[in-house]
Short mmCIF file of C-alpha atoms and ligand atoms in Angstrom, two decimals:
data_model
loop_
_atom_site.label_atom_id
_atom_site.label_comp_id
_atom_site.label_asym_id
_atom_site.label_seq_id
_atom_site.Cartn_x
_atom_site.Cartn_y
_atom_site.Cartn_z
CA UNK A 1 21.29 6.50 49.97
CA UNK A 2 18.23 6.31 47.86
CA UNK A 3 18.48 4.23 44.30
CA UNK A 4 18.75 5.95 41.57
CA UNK A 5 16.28 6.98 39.37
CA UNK A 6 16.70 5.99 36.18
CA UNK A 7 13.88 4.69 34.28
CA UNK A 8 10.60 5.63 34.71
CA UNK A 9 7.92 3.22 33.13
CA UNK A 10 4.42 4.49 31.14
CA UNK A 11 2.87 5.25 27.75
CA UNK A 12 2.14 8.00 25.40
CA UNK A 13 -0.58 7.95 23.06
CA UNK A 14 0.38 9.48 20.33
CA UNK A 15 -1.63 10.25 17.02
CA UNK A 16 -0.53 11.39 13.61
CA UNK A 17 -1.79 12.95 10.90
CA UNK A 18 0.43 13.38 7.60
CA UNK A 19 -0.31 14.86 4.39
CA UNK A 20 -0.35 12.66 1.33
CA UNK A 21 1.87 15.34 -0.77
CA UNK A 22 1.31 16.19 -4.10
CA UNK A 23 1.52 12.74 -5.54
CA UNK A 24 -0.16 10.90 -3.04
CA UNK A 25 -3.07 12.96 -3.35
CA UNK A 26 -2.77 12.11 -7.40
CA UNK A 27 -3.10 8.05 -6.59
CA UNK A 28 -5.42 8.58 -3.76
CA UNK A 29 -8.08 10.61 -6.13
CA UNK A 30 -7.47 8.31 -8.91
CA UNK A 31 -8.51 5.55 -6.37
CA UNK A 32 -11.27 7.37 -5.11
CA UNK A 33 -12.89 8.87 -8.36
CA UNK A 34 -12.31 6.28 -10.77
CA UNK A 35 -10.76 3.04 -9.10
CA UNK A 36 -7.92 3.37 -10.98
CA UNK A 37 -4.42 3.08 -9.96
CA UNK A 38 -2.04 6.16 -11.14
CA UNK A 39 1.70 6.14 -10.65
CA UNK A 40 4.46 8.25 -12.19
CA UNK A 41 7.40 7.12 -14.43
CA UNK A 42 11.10 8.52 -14.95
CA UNK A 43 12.01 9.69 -17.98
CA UNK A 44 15.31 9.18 -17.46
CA UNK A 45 16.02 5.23 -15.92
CA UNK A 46 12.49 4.04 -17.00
CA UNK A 47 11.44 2.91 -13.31
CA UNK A 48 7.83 2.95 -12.40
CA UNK A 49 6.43 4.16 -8.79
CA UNK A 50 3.32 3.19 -7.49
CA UNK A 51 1.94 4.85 -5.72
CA UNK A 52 2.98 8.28 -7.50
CA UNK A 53 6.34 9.82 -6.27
CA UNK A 54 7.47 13.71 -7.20
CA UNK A 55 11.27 12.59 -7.74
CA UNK A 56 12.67 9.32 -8.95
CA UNK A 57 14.62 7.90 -5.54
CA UNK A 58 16.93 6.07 -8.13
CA UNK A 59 18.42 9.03 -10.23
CA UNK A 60 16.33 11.67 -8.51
CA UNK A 61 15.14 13.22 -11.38
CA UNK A 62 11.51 15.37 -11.29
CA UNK A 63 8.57 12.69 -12.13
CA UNK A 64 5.88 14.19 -10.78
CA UNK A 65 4.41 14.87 -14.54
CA UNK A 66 4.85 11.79 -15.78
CA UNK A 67 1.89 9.57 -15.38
CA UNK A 68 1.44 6.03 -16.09
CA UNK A 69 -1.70 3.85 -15.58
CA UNK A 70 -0.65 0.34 -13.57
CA UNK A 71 -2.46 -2.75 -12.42
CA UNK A 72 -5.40 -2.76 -11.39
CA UNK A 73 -3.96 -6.63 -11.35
CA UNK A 74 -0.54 -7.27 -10.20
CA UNK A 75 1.58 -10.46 -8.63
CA UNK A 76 1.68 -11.36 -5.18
CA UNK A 77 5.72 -11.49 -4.57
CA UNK A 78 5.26 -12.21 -0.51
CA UNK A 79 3.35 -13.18 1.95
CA UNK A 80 2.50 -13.87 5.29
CA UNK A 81 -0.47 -14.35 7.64
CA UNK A 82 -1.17 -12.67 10.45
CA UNK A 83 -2.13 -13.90 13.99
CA UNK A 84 -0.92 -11.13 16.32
CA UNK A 85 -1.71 -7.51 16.48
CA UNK A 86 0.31 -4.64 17.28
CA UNK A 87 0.15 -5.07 20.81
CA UNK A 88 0.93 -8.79 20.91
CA UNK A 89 -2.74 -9.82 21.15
CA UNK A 90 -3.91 -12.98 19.30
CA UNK A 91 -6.45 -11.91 16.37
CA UNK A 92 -8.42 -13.21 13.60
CA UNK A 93 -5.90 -14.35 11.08
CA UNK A 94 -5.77 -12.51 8.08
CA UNK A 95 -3.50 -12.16 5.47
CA UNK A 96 -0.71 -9.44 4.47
CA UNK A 97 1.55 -9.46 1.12
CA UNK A 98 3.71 -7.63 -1.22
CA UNK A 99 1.88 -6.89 -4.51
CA UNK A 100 3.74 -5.42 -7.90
CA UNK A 101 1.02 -3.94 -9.89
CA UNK A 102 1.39 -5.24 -13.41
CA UNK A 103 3.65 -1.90 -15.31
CA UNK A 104 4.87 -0.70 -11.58
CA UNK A 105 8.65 -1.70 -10.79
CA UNK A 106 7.78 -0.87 -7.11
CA UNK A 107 5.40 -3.09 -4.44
CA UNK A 108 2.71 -1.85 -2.60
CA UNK A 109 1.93 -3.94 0.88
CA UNK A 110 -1.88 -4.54 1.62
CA UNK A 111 -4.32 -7.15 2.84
CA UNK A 112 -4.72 -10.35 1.00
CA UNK A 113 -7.99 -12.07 0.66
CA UNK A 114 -7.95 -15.66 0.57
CA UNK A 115 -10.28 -17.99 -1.22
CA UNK A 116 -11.94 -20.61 -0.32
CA UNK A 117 -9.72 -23.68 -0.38
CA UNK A 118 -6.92 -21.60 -1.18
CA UNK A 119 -4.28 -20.19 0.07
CA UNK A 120 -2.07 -17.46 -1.33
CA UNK A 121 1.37 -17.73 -2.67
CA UNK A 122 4.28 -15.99 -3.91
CA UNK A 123 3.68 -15.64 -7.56
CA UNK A 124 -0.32 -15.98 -7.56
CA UNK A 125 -2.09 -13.66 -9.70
CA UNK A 126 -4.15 -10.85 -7.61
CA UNK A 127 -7.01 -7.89 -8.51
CA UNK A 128 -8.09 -5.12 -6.13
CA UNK A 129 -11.40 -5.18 -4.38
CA UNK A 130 -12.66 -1.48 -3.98
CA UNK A 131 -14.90 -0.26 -1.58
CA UNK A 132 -17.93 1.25 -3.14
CA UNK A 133 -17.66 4.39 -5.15
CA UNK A 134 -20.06 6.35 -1.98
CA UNK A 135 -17.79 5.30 0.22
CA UNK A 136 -14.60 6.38 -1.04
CA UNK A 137 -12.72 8.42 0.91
CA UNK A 138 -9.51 9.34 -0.59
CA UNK A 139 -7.42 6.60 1.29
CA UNK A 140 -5.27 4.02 0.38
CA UNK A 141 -8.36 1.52 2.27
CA UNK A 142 -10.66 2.46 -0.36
CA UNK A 143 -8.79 -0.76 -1.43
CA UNK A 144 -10.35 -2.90 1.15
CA UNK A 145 -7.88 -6.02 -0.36
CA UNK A 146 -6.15 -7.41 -3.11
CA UNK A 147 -8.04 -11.06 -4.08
CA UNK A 148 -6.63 -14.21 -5.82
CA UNK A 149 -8.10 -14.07 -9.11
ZN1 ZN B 201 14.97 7.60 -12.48
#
């Protein structure tokens, strides 16, 4: 009697595309078309999102309206460095961390560039570094990294 099949081995490549929603688009062209950093604010528990969210995921009121300028400078609360990509190949280190955008009450993850002779920390003060205005393109890598400033 022949084994059973029960596992059959391979991959799917599989690509997505998602839209960025009303307040994504609101941070991503406030990125693009004027380096800033817009995020919304509830009216009702105070909490600040960046980037922008329609409804507060605390109290779930409507936010959408409510804009609030943050950063550009924020803290780095964590980080870590990188050897190994997403398919378990060794690559270029590089640094990854958890920044909270000075008025946000939320952290946004990104790439951390180090300095010479330093090395970043939890706590250490950090200021985007934008690509160039005519490259832009409405993405959250228009902020090619956050540096130690
Ligand atoms: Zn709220």
């Amino acid at each position: 009697m022949p084994a059973a099949i029960t596992r059959v081995k391979g991959k799917i490549p599989i690509e997505n595309s998602y839209t960025s929603g009303l307040a994504g688009e609101k941070t991503l062209k406030a990125i693009k078309e004027h380096g800033e950093f817009i995020g919304t604010s509830c009216p009702t528990c105070n909490w600040t999102y960046f980037p922008a969210r329609m409804f507060c995921e605390r109290c779930f009121s409507r936010i959408l309206e409510n804009d609030k300028s943050v950063g550009p400078e924020g803290t780095l609360e964590a980080v870590s460095l990188v050897n190994i990509d997403q398919s378990g190949k060794k690559t270029k280190p590089y640094y990854v961390g958890l920044i909270k955008l000075d008025k946000a009450d939320t952290k946004l993850l990104h790439h951390i560039k180090g300095a010479k002779g330093l090395v970043p920390r939890p706590g250490a003060r950090v200021r985007p570094v934008f690509n160039s205005p005519d490259k832009r393109r409405g993405s959250i890598t228009d902020i090619l990294a956050f540096e130690l400033v």
